[in-house]
Short mmCIF file of C-alpha atoms in Angstrom, two decimals:
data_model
loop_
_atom_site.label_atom_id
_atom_site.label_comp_id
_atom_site.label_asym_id
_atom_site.label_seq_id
_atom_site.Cartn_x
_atom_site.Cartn_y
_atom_site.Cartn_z
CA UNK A 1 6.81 11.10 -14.08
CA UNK A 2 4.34 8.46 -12.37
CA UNK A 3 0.69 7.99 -11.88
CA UNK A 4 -0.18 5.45 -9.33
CA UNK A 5 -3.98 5.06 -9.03
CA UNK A 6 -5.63 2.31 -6.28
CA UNK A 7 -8.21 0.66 -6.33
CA UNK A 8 -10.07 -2.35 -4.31
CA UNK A 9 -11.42 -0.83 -1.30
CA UNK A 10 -14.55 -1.26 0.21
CA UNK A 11 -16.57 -2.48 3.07
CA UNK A 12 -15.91 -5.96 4.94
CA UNK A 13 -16.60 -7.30 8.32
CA UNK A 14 -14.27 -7.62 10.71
CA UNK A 15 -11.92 -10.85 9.79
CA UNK A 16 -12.44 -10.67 5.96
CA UNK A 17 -10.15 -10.29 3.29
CA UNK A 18 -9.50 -7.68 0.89
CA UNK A 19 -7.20 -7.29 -1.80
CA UNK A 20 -5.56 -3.40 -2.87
CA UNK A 21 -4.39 -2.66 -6.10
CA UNK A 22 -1.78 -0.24 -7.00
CA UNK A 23 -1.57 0.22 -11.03
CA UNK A 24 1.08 2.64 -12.13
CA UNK A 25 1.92 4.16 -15.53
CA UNK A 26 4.19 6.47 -16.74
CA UNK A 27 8.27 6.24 -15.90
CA UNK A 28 7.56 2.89 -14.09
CA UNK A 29 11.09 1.84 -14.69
CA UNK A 30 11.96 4.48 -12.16
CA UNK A 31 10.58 3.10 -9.41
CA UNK A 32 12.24 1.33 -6.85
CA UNK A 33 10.83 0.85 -3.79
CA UNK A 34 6.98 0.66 -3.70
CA UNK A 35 4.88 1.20 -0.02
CA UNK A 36 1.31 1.27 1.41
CA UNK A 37 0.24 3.73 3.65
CA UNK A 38 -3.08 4.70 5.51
CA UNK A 39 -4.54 7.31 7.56
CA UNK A 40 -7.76 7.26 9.72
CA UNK A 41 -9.82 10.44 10.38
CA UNK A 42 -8.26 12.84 12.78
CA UNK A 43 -4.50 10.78 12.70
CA UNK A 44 -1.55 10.61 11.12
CA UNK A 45 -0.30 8.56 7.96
CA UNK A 46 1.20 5.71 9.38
CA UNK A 47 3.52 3.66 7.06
CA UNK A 48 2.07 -0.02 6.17
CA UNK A 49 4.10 -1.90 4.08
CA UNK A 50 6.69 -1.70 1.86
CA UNK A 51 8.68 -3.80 -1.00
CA UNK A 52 11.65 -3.27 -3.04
CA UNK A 53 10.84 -4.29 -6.30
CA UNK A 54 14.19 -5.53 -7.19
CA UNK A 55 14.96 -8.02 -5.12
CA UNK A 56 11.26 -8.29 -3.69
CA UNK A 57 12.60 -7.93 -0.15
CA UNK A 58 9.42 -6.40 1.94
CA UNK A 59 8.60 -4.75 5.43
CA UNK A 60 5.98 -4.64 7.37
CA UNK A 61 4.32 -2.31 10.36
CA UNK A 62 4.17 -4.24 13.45
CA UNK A 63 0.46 -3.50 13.25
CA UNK A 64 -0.12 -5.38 10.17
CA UNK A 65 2.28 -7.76 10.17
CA UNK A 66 1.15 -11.14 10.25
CA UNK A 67 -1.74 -10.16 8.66
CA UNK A 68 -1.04 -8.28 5.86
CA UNK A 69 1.00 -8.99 2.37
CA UNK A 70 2.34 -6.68 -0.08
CA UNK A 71 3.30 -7.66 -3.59
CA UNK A 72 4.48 -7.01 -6.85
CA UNK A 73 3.84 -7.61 -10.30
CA UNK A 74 6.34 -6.38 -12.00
CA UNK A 75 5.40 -6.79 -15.53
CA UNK A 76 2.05 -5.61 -14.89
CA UNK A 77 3.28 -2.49 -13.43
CA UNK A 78 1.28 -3.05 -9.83
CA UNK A 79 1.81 -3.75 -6.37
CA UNK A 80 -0.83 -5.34 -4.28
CA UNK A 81 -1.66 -5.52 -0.48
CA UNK A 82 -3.48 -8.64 0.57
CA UNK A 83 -5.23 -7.94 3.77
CA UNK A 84 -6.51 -10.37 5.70
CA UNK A 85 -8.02 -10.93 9.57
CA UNK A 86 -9.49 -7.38 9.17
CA UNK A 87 -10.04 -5.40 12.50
CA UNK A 88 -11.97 -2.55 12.66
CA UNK A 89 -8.93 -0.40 13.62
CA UNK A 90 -7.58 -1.40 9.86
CA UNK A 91 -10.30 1.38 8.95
CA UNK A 92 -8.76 4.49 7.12
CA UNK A 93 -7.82 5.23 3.42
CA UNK A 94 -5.14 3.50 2.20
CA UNK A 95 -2.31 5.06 0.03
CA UNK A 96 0.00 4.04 -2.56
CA UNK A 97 3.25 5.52 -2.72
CA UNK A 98 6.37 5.01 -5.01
CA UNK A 99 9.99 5.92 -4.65
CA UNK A 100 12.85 6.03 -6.96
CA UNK A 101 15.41 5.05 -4.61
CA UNK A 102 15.44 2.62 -1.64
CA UNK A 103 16.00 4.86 1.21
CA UNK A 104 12.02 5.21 2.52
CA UNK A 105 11.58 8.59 0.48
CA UNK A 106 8.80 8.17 -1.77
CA UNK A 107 8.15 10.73 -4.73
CA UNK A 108 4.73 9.72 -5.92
CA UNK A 109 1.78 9.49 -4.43
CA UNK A 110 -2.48 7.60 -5.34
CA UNK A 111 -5.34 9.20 -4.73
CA UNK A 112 -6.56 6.86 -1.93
CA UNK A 113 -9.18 3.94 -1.77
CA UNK A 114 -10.65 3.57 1.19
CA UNK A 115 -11.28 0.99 3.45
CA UNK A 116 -14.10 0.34 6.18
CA UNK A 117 -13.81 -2.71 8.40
CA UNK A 118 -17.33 -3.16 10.55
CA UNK A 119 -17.70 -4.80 13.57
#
């Protein structure tokens, strides 16, 4: 079983940074493949980012790419998503997600921090 619990949203203006946190606990051995997701009011989840955490090998949204970073930590049991050049259309609550196997299933889900980008 694994927790995964974000943290670091907030408010920024658009074209500022911020920086997401994704701590996780529990059977973090399991995990193999580690992804962002985010979902604005009245839309689907889209899929953000994602990074394999053996190997490190990452994938990105065409939306976010260029723009956004995800990372790992591996000892410290978190994965991060640098996001930087913030638009306003980056506004939704962002979601953690871990999977135990690499094929873009993921069995464990955050709570959601959410992030407003103002114009």
């Amino acid at each position: 079983q694994v927790q995964l619990v974000e943290s670091g949203g907030g408010l920024v203006q658009a074209g500022g940074s911020l920086r997401l946190s994704c701590a996780a606990s529990g059977r973090t051995f399991s995990l193999y493949t580690m992804g962002w997701f985010r979902q604005a009011p009245g839309k689907e989840r889209e899929f953000v980012a994602r990074i394999n955490r053996s190997g490190g090998s990452t994938t990105y949204a065409d939306s976010v790419k260029g723009r956004f970073t995800i990372s790992s930590d591996n000892a410290k049991n978190t994965v991060y998503l640098q996001m930087n050049s913030l638009k306003p259309e980056d506004t939704a609550v962002y979601y953690c997600a871990g999977g135990v196997t690499g094929t873009g299933i993921y069995d464990y889900w955050g709570q959601g921090t959410q992030v407003t980008v103002s114009s």
